[in-house]
Short mmCIF file of C-alpha atoms in Angstrom, two decimals:
data_model
loop_
_atom_site.label_atom_id
_atom_site.label_comp_id
_atom_site.label_asym_id
_atom_site.label_seq_id
_atom_site.Cartn_x
_atom_site.Cartn_y
_atom_site.Cartn_z
CA UNK W 234 -22.84 -24.18 30.16
CA UNK W 235 -23.66 -20.58 30.94
CA UNK W 236 -26.63 -19.86 33.15
CA UNK W 237 -29.79 -18.32 31.69
CA UNK W 238 -29.22 -15.23 33.82
CA UNK W 239 -25.67 -14.77 32.55
CA UNK W 240 -26.82 -15.11 28.96
CA UNK W 241 -29.58 -12.54 29.46
CA UNK W 242 -27.22 -10.04 31.09
CA UNK W 243 -24.51 -10.40 28.43
CA UNK W 244 -27.02 -10.07 25.58
CA UNK W 245 -28.43 -6.94 27.23
CA UNK W 246 -25.00 -5.29 26.94
CA UNK W 247 -24.86 -5.68 23.13
CA UNK W 248 -26.38 -2.23 22.35
CA UNK W 249 -23.85 -0.33 24.48
CA UNK W 250 -20.99 -2.41 23.06
CA UNK W 251 -22.10 -1.43 19.57
CA UNK W 252 -21.67 2.25 20.45
CA UNK W 253 -18.78 2.17 22.93
CA UNK W 254 -17.00 -1.07 22.05
CA UNK W 255 -14.00 0.58 20.44
CA UNK W 256 -13.63 2.95 23.38
CA UNK W 257 -13.50 -0.10 25.66
CA UNK W 258 -10.99 -2.00 23.52
CA UNK W 259 -8.79 1.08 23.09
CA UNK W 260 -8.69 1.43 26.88
CA UNK W 261 -8.04 -2.30 27.17
CA UNK W 262 -4.97 -2.28 24.93
CA UNK W 263 -3.58 0.86 26.53
CA UNK W 264 -3.79 -0.63 30.01
CA UNK W 265 -2.67 -4.08 28.87
CA UNK W 266 0.63 -2.82 27.47
CA UNK W 267 1.32 -0.71 30.56
CA UNK W 268 0.91 -3.76 32.81
CA UNK W 269 2.39 -6.31 30.41
CA UNK W 270 4.84 -4.54 28.06
CA UNK W 271 6.30 -7.95 27.15
CA UNK W 272 3.17 -8.51 25.03
CA UNK W 273 4.42 -5.80 22.67
CA UNK W 274 6.73 -8.55 21.38
CA UNK W 275 3.60 -10.29 20.05
CA UNK W 276 1.18 -7.60 18.89
CA UNK W 277 1.47 -5.78 15.57
CA UNK W 278 2.39 -2.20 16.52
CA UNK W 279 1.17 -0.76 13.20
CA UNK W 280 -2.31 -2.26 13.64
CA UNK W 281 -2.41 -0.73 17.12
CA UNK W 282 -1.46 2.70 15.79
CA UNK W 283 -4.11 2.55 13.06
CA UNK W 284 -6.81 1.36 15.46
CA UNK W 285 -7.46 -1.78 13.44
CA UNK W 286 -6.77 -4.17 16.31
CA UNK W 287 -9.06 -2.17 18.59
CA UNK W 288 -11.85 -2.18 16.02
CA UNK W 289 -11.48 -5.89 15.31
CA UNK W 290 -11.64 -6.79 19.00
CA UNK W 291 -14.65 -4.50 19.51
CA UNK W 292 -16.44 -6.28 16.66
CA UNK W 293 -15.62 -9.66 18.18
CA UNK W 294 -16.80 -8.71 21.67
CA UNK W 295 -20.02 -7.24 20.30
CA UNK W 296 -20.70 -10.35 18.22
CA UNK W 297 -20.06 -12.50 21.30
CA UNK W 298 -22.67 -10.51 23.21
CA UNK W 299 -25.25 -11.07 20.48
CA UNK W 300 -24.54 -14.79 20.12
CA UNK W 301 -23.46 -15.80 23.63
CA UNK W 302 -26.26 -18.38 23.66
CA UNK W 303 -25.21 -19.73 20.23
CA UNK W 304 -21.43 -19.55 20.12
CA UNK W 305 -21.42 -22.08 17.26
CA UNK W 306 -22.60 -19.22 15.01
CA UNK W 307 -19.26 -17.52 15.64
CA UNK W 308 -17.16 -20.62 14.90
CA UNK W 309 -16.04 -19.50 11.39
CA UNK W 310 -14.85 -16.17 12.84
CA UNK W 311 -13.26 -17.97 15.78
CA UNK W 312 -11.31 -20.23 13.44
CA UNK W 313 -10.09 -17.27 11.39
CA UNK W 314 -8.87 -15.47 14.51
CA UNK W 315 -7.43 -18.71 15.89
CA UNK W 316 -5.27 -19.09 12.79
CA UNK W 317 -3.84 -15.63 13.54
CA UNK W 318 -3.29 -16.57 17.18
CA UNK W 319 -1.55 -19.83 16.32
CA UNK W 320 0.62 -18.01 13.81
CA UNK W 321 1.61 -15.50 16.50
CA UNK W 322 2.23 -18.20 19.14
CA UNK W 323 -0.63 -17.06 21.39
CA UNK W 324 -0.94 -19.59 24.23
CA UNK W 325 -3.60 -20.52 26.86
CA UNK W 326 -1.73 -18.59 29.55
CA UNK W 327 -2.37 -15.34 27.67
CA UNK W 328 -6.16 -15.60 27.99
CA UNK W 329 -6.48 -14.87 31.74
CA UNK W 330 -4.34 -11.76 31.25
CA UNK W 331 -6.60 -10.58 28.44
CA UNK W 332 -9.75 -11.37 30.43
CA UNK W 333 -8.64 -9.47 33.52
CA UNK W 334 -7.73 -6.36 31.55
CA UNK W 335 -10.85 -6.49 29.39
CA UNK W 336 -13.11 -6.52 32.44
CA UNK W 337 -11.16 -3.64 33.94
CA UNK W 338 -11.57 -1.66 30.71
CA UNK W 339 -15.33 -2.26 30.72
CA UNK W 340 -15.52 -0.92 34.28
CA UNK W 341 -13.30 2.07 33.47
CA UNK W 342 -15.25 3.13 30.38
CA UNK W 343 -18.81 2.39 31.51
CA UNK W 344 -18.36 3.51 35.12
CA UNK W 345 -21.44 2.98 37.27
CA UNK W 346 -23.28 1.39 34.33
CA UNK W 347 -20.89 -1.57 34.67
CA UNK W 348 -22.62 -3.05 37.68
CA UNK W 349 -21.15 -5.92 39.66
CA UNK W 350 -23.79 -8.16 38.10
CA UNK W 351 -22.67 -7.21 34.57
CA UNK W 352 -18.99 -7.69 35.36
CA UNK W 353 -19.64 -11.10 36.91
CA UNK W 354 -21.72 -12.17 33.90
CA UNK W 355 -19.02 -11.04 31.46
CA UNK W 356 -16.33 -12.78 33.52
CA UNK W 357 -18.28 -16.04 33.18
CA UNK W 358 -18.96 -15.42 29.49
CA UNK W 359 -15.33 -14.56 28.76
CA UNK W 360 -14.25 -17.82 30.37
CA UNK W 361 -16.57 -19.77 28.06
CA UNK W 362 -15.39 -17.86 24.98
CA UNK W 363 -11.73 -18.30 25.94
CA UNK W 364 -12.29 -22.04 26.32
CA UNK W 365 -13.60 -22.19 22.74
CA UNK W 366 -10.54 -20.35 21.40
CA UNK W 367 -8.12 -22.45 23.44
CA UNK W 368 -9.72 -25.69 22.22
CA UNK W 369 -9.66 -24.65 18.57
CA UNK W 370 -6.07 -23.39 18.81
CA UNK W 371 -4.97 -26.58 20.57
CA UNK W 372 -6.11 -28.59 17.54
CA UNK W 373 -4.24 -26.20 15.23
CA UNK W 374 -1.01 -26.45 17.25
CA UNK W 375 -1.25 -30.24 17.27
CA UNK W 376 -1.92 -30.37 13.52
CA UNK W 377 1.17 -28.27 12.79
CA UNK W 378 3.41 -30.17 15.20
CA UNK W 379 2.34 -33.57 13.88
CA UNK W 380 2.76 -32.68 10.19
CA UNK W 381 5.85 -33.98 8.42
CA UNK W 382 8.47 -31.27 8.89
CA UNK W 383 6.20 -29.32 11.24
CA UNK W 384 7.48 -27.28 14.17
CA UNK W 385 6.34 -25.42 17.27
CA UNK W 386 6.20 -21.61 17.43
CA UNK W 387 9.14 -19.90 15.69
CA UNK W 388 11.88 -21.54 13.66
CA UNK W 389 14.97 -20.06 11.97
CA UNK W 390 15.03 -19.83 8.17
CA UNK W 391 17.86 -18.67 5.92
CA UNK W 392 17.34 -16.21 3.07
CA UNK W 393 18.53 -17.98 -0.09
CA UNK W 394 17.41 -15.42 -2.68
CA UNK W 395 15.75 -12.02 -3.09
CA UNK W 396 13.94 -11.18 -6.35
CA UNK W 397 12.65 -7.73 -7.32
CA UNK W 398 9.17 -8.31 -8.75
CA UNK W 399 8.23 -4.67 -9.36
CA UNK W 400 9.07 -1.16 -8.22
CA UNK W 401 7.68 -1.86 -4.76
CA UNK W 402 7.45 -5.67 -4.33
CA UNK W 403 10.35 -8.02 -3.61
CA UNK W 404 10.14 -11.78 -3.17
CA UNK W 405 12.18 -13.50 -0.46
CA UNK W 406 12.99 -17.20 -0.73
CA UNK W 407 13.59 -19.02 2.55
CA UNK W 408 14.89 -22.43 3.58
CA UNK W 409 14.90 -23.91 7.10
CA UNK W 410 18.23 -23.40 8.84
CA UNK W 411 18.14 -26.97 10.20
CA UNK W 412 17.88 -28.46 6.71
CA UNK W 413 14.64 -30.29 7.51
CA UNK W 414 11.85 -30.85 4.99
CA UNK W 415 9.08 -28.28 4.79
CA UNK W 416 5.49 -29.16 5.74
CA UNK W 417 2.72 -28.96 3.19
CA UNK W 418 0.61 -25.81 3.23
CA UNK W 419 -2.65 -24.78 1.61
CA UNK W 420 -2.55 -22.30 -1.29
CA UNK W 421 -3.53 -18.89 0.08
CA UNK W 422 -1.99 -19.29 3.54
CA UNK W 423 0.45 -16.90 5.21
CA UNK W 424 3.38 -17.03 7.65
CA UNK W 425 4.42 -14.79 10.51
CA UNK W 426 7.90 -13.28 10.29
CA UNK W 427 9.47 -12.04 13.54
CA UNK W 428 12.47 -9.73 13.48
CA UNK W 429 14.50 -7.49 15.75
CA UNK W 430 15.11 -4.08 14.20
CA UNK W 431 18.08 -2.07 15.50
CA UNK W 432 16.87 0.77 17.70
CA UNK W 433 13.49 -0.85 18.39
CA UNK W 434 12.79 -2.00 21.95
CA UNK W 435 10.49 -4.87 21.06
CA UNK W 436 10.41 -7.69 18.53
CA UNK W 437 8.15 -7.07 15.55
CA UNK W 438 5.83 -9.52 13.82
CA UNK W 439 4.24 -9.29 10.40
CA UNK W 440 2.28 -11.82 8.36
CA UNK W 441 2.99 -12.37 4.67
CA UNK W 442 1.25 -14.60 2.14
CA UNK W 443 3.14 -17.50 0.63
CA UNK W 444 3.52 -16.95 -3.11
CA UNK W 445 4.85 -20.33 -4.21
CA UNK W 446 3.24 -23.75 -4.46
CA UNK W 447 3.64 -26.37 -1.70
CA UNK W 448 6.19 -29.17 -1.85
CA UNK W 449 9.09 -26.95 -2.79
CA UNK W 450 12.44 -26.94 -1.04
CA UNK W 451 11.76 -23.36 0.00
CA UNK W 452 9.01 -20.97 1.04
CA UNK W 453 8.53 -17.69 -0.80
CA UNK W 454 6.94 -14.51 0.50
CA UNK W 455 6.52 -11.34 -1.54
CA UNK W 456 6.76 -8.10 0.41
CA UNK W 457 5.53 -4.63 -0.51
CA UNK W 458 7.74 -1.68 0.32
CA UNK W 459 5.77 1.22 1.77
CA UNK W 460 6.42 4.89 1.03
CA UNK W 461 7.56 7.10 3.96
CA UNK W 462 4.60 8.37 5.93
CA UNK W 463 2.20 5.89 4.38
CA UNK W 464 -0.32 3.72 6.22
CA UNK W 465 0.66 1.07 7.21
CA UNK W 466 4.02 2.41 8.38
CA UNK W 467 5.96 -0.33 6.59
CA UNK W 468 8.64 -0.50 9.28
CA UNK W 469 9.08 -4.26 8.99
CA UNK W 470 8.43 -4.54 5.26
CA UNK W 471 10.86 -1.76 4.44
CA UNK W 472 13.51 -3.34 6.68
CA UNK W 473 13.13 -6.61 4.77
CA UNK W 474 13.51 -4.71 1.50
CA UNK W 475 16.56 -2.65 2.39
CA UNK W 476 18.48 -4.45 5.14
CA UNK W 477 17.79 -8.16 4.71
CA UNK W 478 20.45 -9.95 2.67
CA UNK W 479 20.98 -13.42 1.27
CA UNK W 480 22.38 -15.57 4.07
CA UNK W 481 20.54 -13.67 6.83
CA UNK W 482 18.17 -15.49 9.15
CA UNK W 483 14.52 -14.90 9.96
CA UNK W 484 12.28 -16.44 12.59
CA UNK W 485 9.07 -17.82 11.10
CA UNK W 486 5.99 -19.70 12.26
CA UNK W 487 4.39 -22.49 10.23
CA UNK W 488 1.84 -21.53 7.53
CA UNK W 489 -1.63 -20.60 8.74
CA UNK W 490 -4.91 -19.15 7.49
CA UNK W 491 -8.27 -20.25 6.11
CA UNK W 492 -8.36 -18.12 2.94
CA UNK W 493 -7.48 -21.18 0.90
CA UNK W 494 -8.38 -22.90 -2.35
CA UNK W 495 -9.12 -26.58 -2.90
CA UNK W 496 -7.26 -26.86 -6.19
CA UNK W 497 -8.72 -30.26 -7.13
CA UNK W 498 -12.32 -29.07 -7.39
CA UNK W 499 -13.73 -28.29 -10.83
CA UNK W 500 -15.73 -25.05 -10.68
CA UNK W 501 -14.21 -21.95 -12.33
CA UNK W 502 -12.02 -19.79 -10.09
CA UNK W 503 -12.13 -15.98 -10.21
CA UNK W 504 -9.31 -14.16 -8.42
CA UNK W 505 -9.96 -10.43 -7.94
CA UNK W 506 -7.08 -8.42 -6.47
CA UNK W 507 -5.76 -4.92 -5.98
CA UNK W 508 -2.10 -4.13 -5.39
CA UNK W 509 -0.26 -6.52 -3.11
CA UNK W 510 -3.56 -8.38 -2.66
CA UNK W 511 -2.41 -10.58 -5.53
CA UNK W 512 0.10 -12.39 -3.29
CA UNK W 513 -2.13 -15.19 -1.92
CA UNK W 514 -3.38 -15.76 -5.46
CA UNK W 515 0.13 -16.47 -6.73
CA UNK W 516 0.28 -19.57 -4.55
CA UNK W 517 -3.15 -20.63 -5.81
CA UNK W 518 -2.21 -20.16 -9.47
CA UNK W 519 1.13 -21.95 -9.08
CA UNK W 520 -0.56 -24.91 -7.41
CA UNK W 521 -3.34 -25.06 -9.98
CA UNK W 522 -0.77 -25.06 -12.80
CA UNK W 523 0.88 -28.11 -11.26
CA UNK W 524 -2.09 -30.09 -9.96
CA UNK W 525 -5.16 -29.11 -11.96
CA UNK W 526 -4.10 -27.22 -15.11
CA UNK W 527 -7.43 -27.96 -16.85
CA UNK W 528 -9.41 -25.84 -14.43
CA UNK W 529 -10.69 -22.45 -15.61
CA UNK W 530 -8.97 -19.58 -13.78
CA UNK W 531 -9.58 -15.87 -14.29
CA UNK W 532 -7.36 -13.26 -12.62
CA UNK W 533 -8.39 -9.61 -12.44
CA UNK W 534 -5.67 -7.42 -10.92
CA UNK W 535 -5.80 -3.68 -10.25
CA UNK W 536 -2.60 -1.64 -9.87
CA UNK W 537 -1.59 2.00 -10.24
CA UNK W 538 0.64 1.47 -13.27
CA UNK W 539 2.94 -1.05 -14.92
CA UNK W 540 5.89 -0.07 -12.71
CA UNK W 541 4.14 -1.53 -9.67
CA UNK W 542 2.67 -4.54 -11.48
CA UNK W 543 4.38 -7.65 -10.05
CA UNK W 544 4.72 -11.17 -11.45
CA UNK W 545 3.91 -10.17 -15.05
CA UNK W 546 6.40 -12.53 -16.71
CA UNK W 547 5.78 -15.22 -14.11
CA UNK W 548 2.06 -15.16 -14.86
CA UNK W 549 2.75 -15.43 -18.59
CA UNK W 550 4.85 -18.52 -17.94
CA UNK W 551 2.16 -20.04 -15.75
CA UNK W 552 -0.44 -19.37 -18.44
CA UNK W 553 1.55 -21.64 -20.79
CA UNK W 554 1.03 -24.54 -18.37
CA UNK W 555 -2.73 -24.04 -18.00
CA UNK W 556 -5.56 -24.80 -20.40
CA UNK W 557 -8.01 -22.08 -19.38
CA UNK W 558 -6.16 -19.23 -17.70
CA UNK W 559 -6.99 -15.59 -18.38
CA UNK W 560 -5.43 -12.52 -16.76
CA UNK W 561 -6.76 -8.97 -16.99
CA UNK W 562 -5.00 -5.92 -15.59
CA UNK W 563 -6.43 -2.51 -14.68
CA UNK W 564 -4.19 0.57 -14.38
CA UNK W 565 -5.70 3.46 -12.41
CA UNK W 566 -3.04 5.94 -13.54
CA UNK W 567 -4.02 5.26 -17.17
CA UNK W 568 -7.74 5.74 -16.52
CA UNK W 569 -8.24 1.97 -16.77
CA UNK W 570 -9.62 1.57 -13.28
CA UNK W 571 -11.82 -1.45 -12.58
CA UNK W 572 -15.55 -0.64 -12.51
CA UNK W 573 -18.58 -2.69 -11.56
CA UNK W 574 -19.12 -3.35 -15.26
CA UNK W 575 -15.87 -5.32 -15.28
CA UNK W 576 -17.49 -7.74 -12.85
CA UNK W 577 -20.53 -8.39 -15.05
CA UNK W 578 -21.22 -11.57 -16.97
CA UNK W 579 -19.33 -13.79 -14.54
CA UNK W 580 -20.19 -17.42 -13.90
CA UNK W 581 -22.71 -17.87 -11.07
CA UNK W 582 -21.28 -21.36 -10.59
CA UNK W 583 -17.76 -20.05 -10.10
CA UNK W 584 -15.95 -19.48 -6.82
CA UNK W 585 -14.66 -15.97 -6.10
CA UNK W 586 -11.69 -14.79 -4.06
CA UNK W 587 -11.16 -11.08 -3.33
CA UNK W 588 -8.08 -9.54 -1.73
CA UNK W 589 -6.76 -5.99 -1.48
CA UNK W 590 -7.38 -2.78 0.45
CA UNK W 591 -10.62 -2.74 2.45
CA UNK W 592 -12.25 -0.14 0.19
CA UNK W 593 -11.51 -2.19 -2.91
CA UNK W 594 -12.85 -5.35 -1.31
CA UNK W 595 -16.06 -3.57 -0.32
CA UNK W 596 -16.52 -2.48 -3.94
CA UNK W 597 -15.71 -5.91 -5.40
CA UNK W 598 -17.79 -7.95 -2.96
CA UNK W 599 -20.86 -5.71 -3.27
CA UNK W 600 -20.53 -5.76 -7.09
CA UNK W 601 -20.46 -9.56 -7.09
CA UNK W 602 -23.50 -9.76 -4.83
CA UNK W 603 -25.41 -7.30 -7.02
CA UNK W 604 -24.73 -9.60 -9.97
CA UNK W 605 -26.26 -12.57 -8.26
CA UNK W 606 -23.18 -14.36 -6.97
CA UNK W 607 -24.26 -16.22 -3.84
CA UNK W 608 -22.67 -15.46 -0.49
CA UNK W 609 -21.16 -18.89 -0.06
CA UNK W 610 -19.18 -18.48 -3.29
CA UNK W 611 -17.45 -15.24 -2.28
CA UNK W 612 -14.34 -15.30 -0.09
CA UNK W 613 -12.29 -12.29 0.97
CA UNK W 614 -9.12 -11.80 2.99
CA UNK W 615 -7.99 -8.87 5.12
CA UNK W 616 -4.28 -8.27 5.57
CA UNK W 617 -4.24 -7.76 9.34
CA UNK W 618 -7.12 -7.95 11.84
CA UNK W 619 -10.50 -8.77 10.30
CA UNK W 620 -12.62 -5.64 9.97
CA UNK W 621 -16.22 -4.93 9.03
CA UNK W 622 -16.35 -4.79 5.25
CA UNK W 623 -17.76 -1.45 4.11
CA UNK W 624 -19.57 -2.22 0.88
CA UNK W 625 -20.00 0.35 -1.86
CA UNK W 626 -23.57 1.44 -2.41
#
């Protein structure tokens, strides 16, 4: 239990964290990687370059300051982050390193304003927050390890097939190199892929949604190839597209993530995606077609044009197995861009999943809310660190 004084001091720092939080976390990551370059084998370099990791951590620290006396309020966010940590093999021994460097960054950025009293209070608070993360992640590690076919940290898989789904998306089918059975996963989850790219000093990790149903003899991920100079940089994704061959091996962690669908429930499902944001929905649709084909499912997918529209034939085949499946596609190059009117007349009793670029998700989520869809029925997923969702006005 934190003391009343510690809670008061930490809460008093919330306003300055709101304005200077990203400056602190940017300093934190810079110093962290100088002192512990080995951690560059864990962190996503592209998210660092774009500032997404810094922003996400700043948001988390600020929220912790506001709710330090009610950490249970943050539990949903903690669980979401913990899934990422478990998928990246973050361990308890990493937390003291993070805490030490975070406190040093606060002192460096705030200078004299970071009094000894404030630093001591945040040291105590960080310890309590770290304990929450460690406890949640311990349960996740144990759940994965105890599952039939489960494993610890990274495991080698063999590429058994590559399938070109569109101009810029390729699916990769993977089987465990040891021939063991695969553990069940929840539709909508992702896996971390770790690779060594020639010429790169550090290992690189990226997370990709599973696009098949559970209980197969393989896992499937579907990877978008990025254009040169685009954001994200696509270094890992493009390597998987151009240099990964059938028979090659990849290191992978067990499926993770809480952006999932309970396929056996009965309410209508609305899946709203842009671009590669359709990937977690493919696992959901496949699983629904096998386990609950009577359920109403509506897919709304935005792409630039038909050349980059993936899974078209696959979705047509899945529709044949389902009683109430409808798919609608929006092509921005053909002036058929999705508008808020396309999200009118939807079922207030339905459950809504949104995935795609942050700007698209802001538009879709705000449109759903304006049409009376309750907050607890809307779910959205960021690819990468969770950010504040900027809603369209």
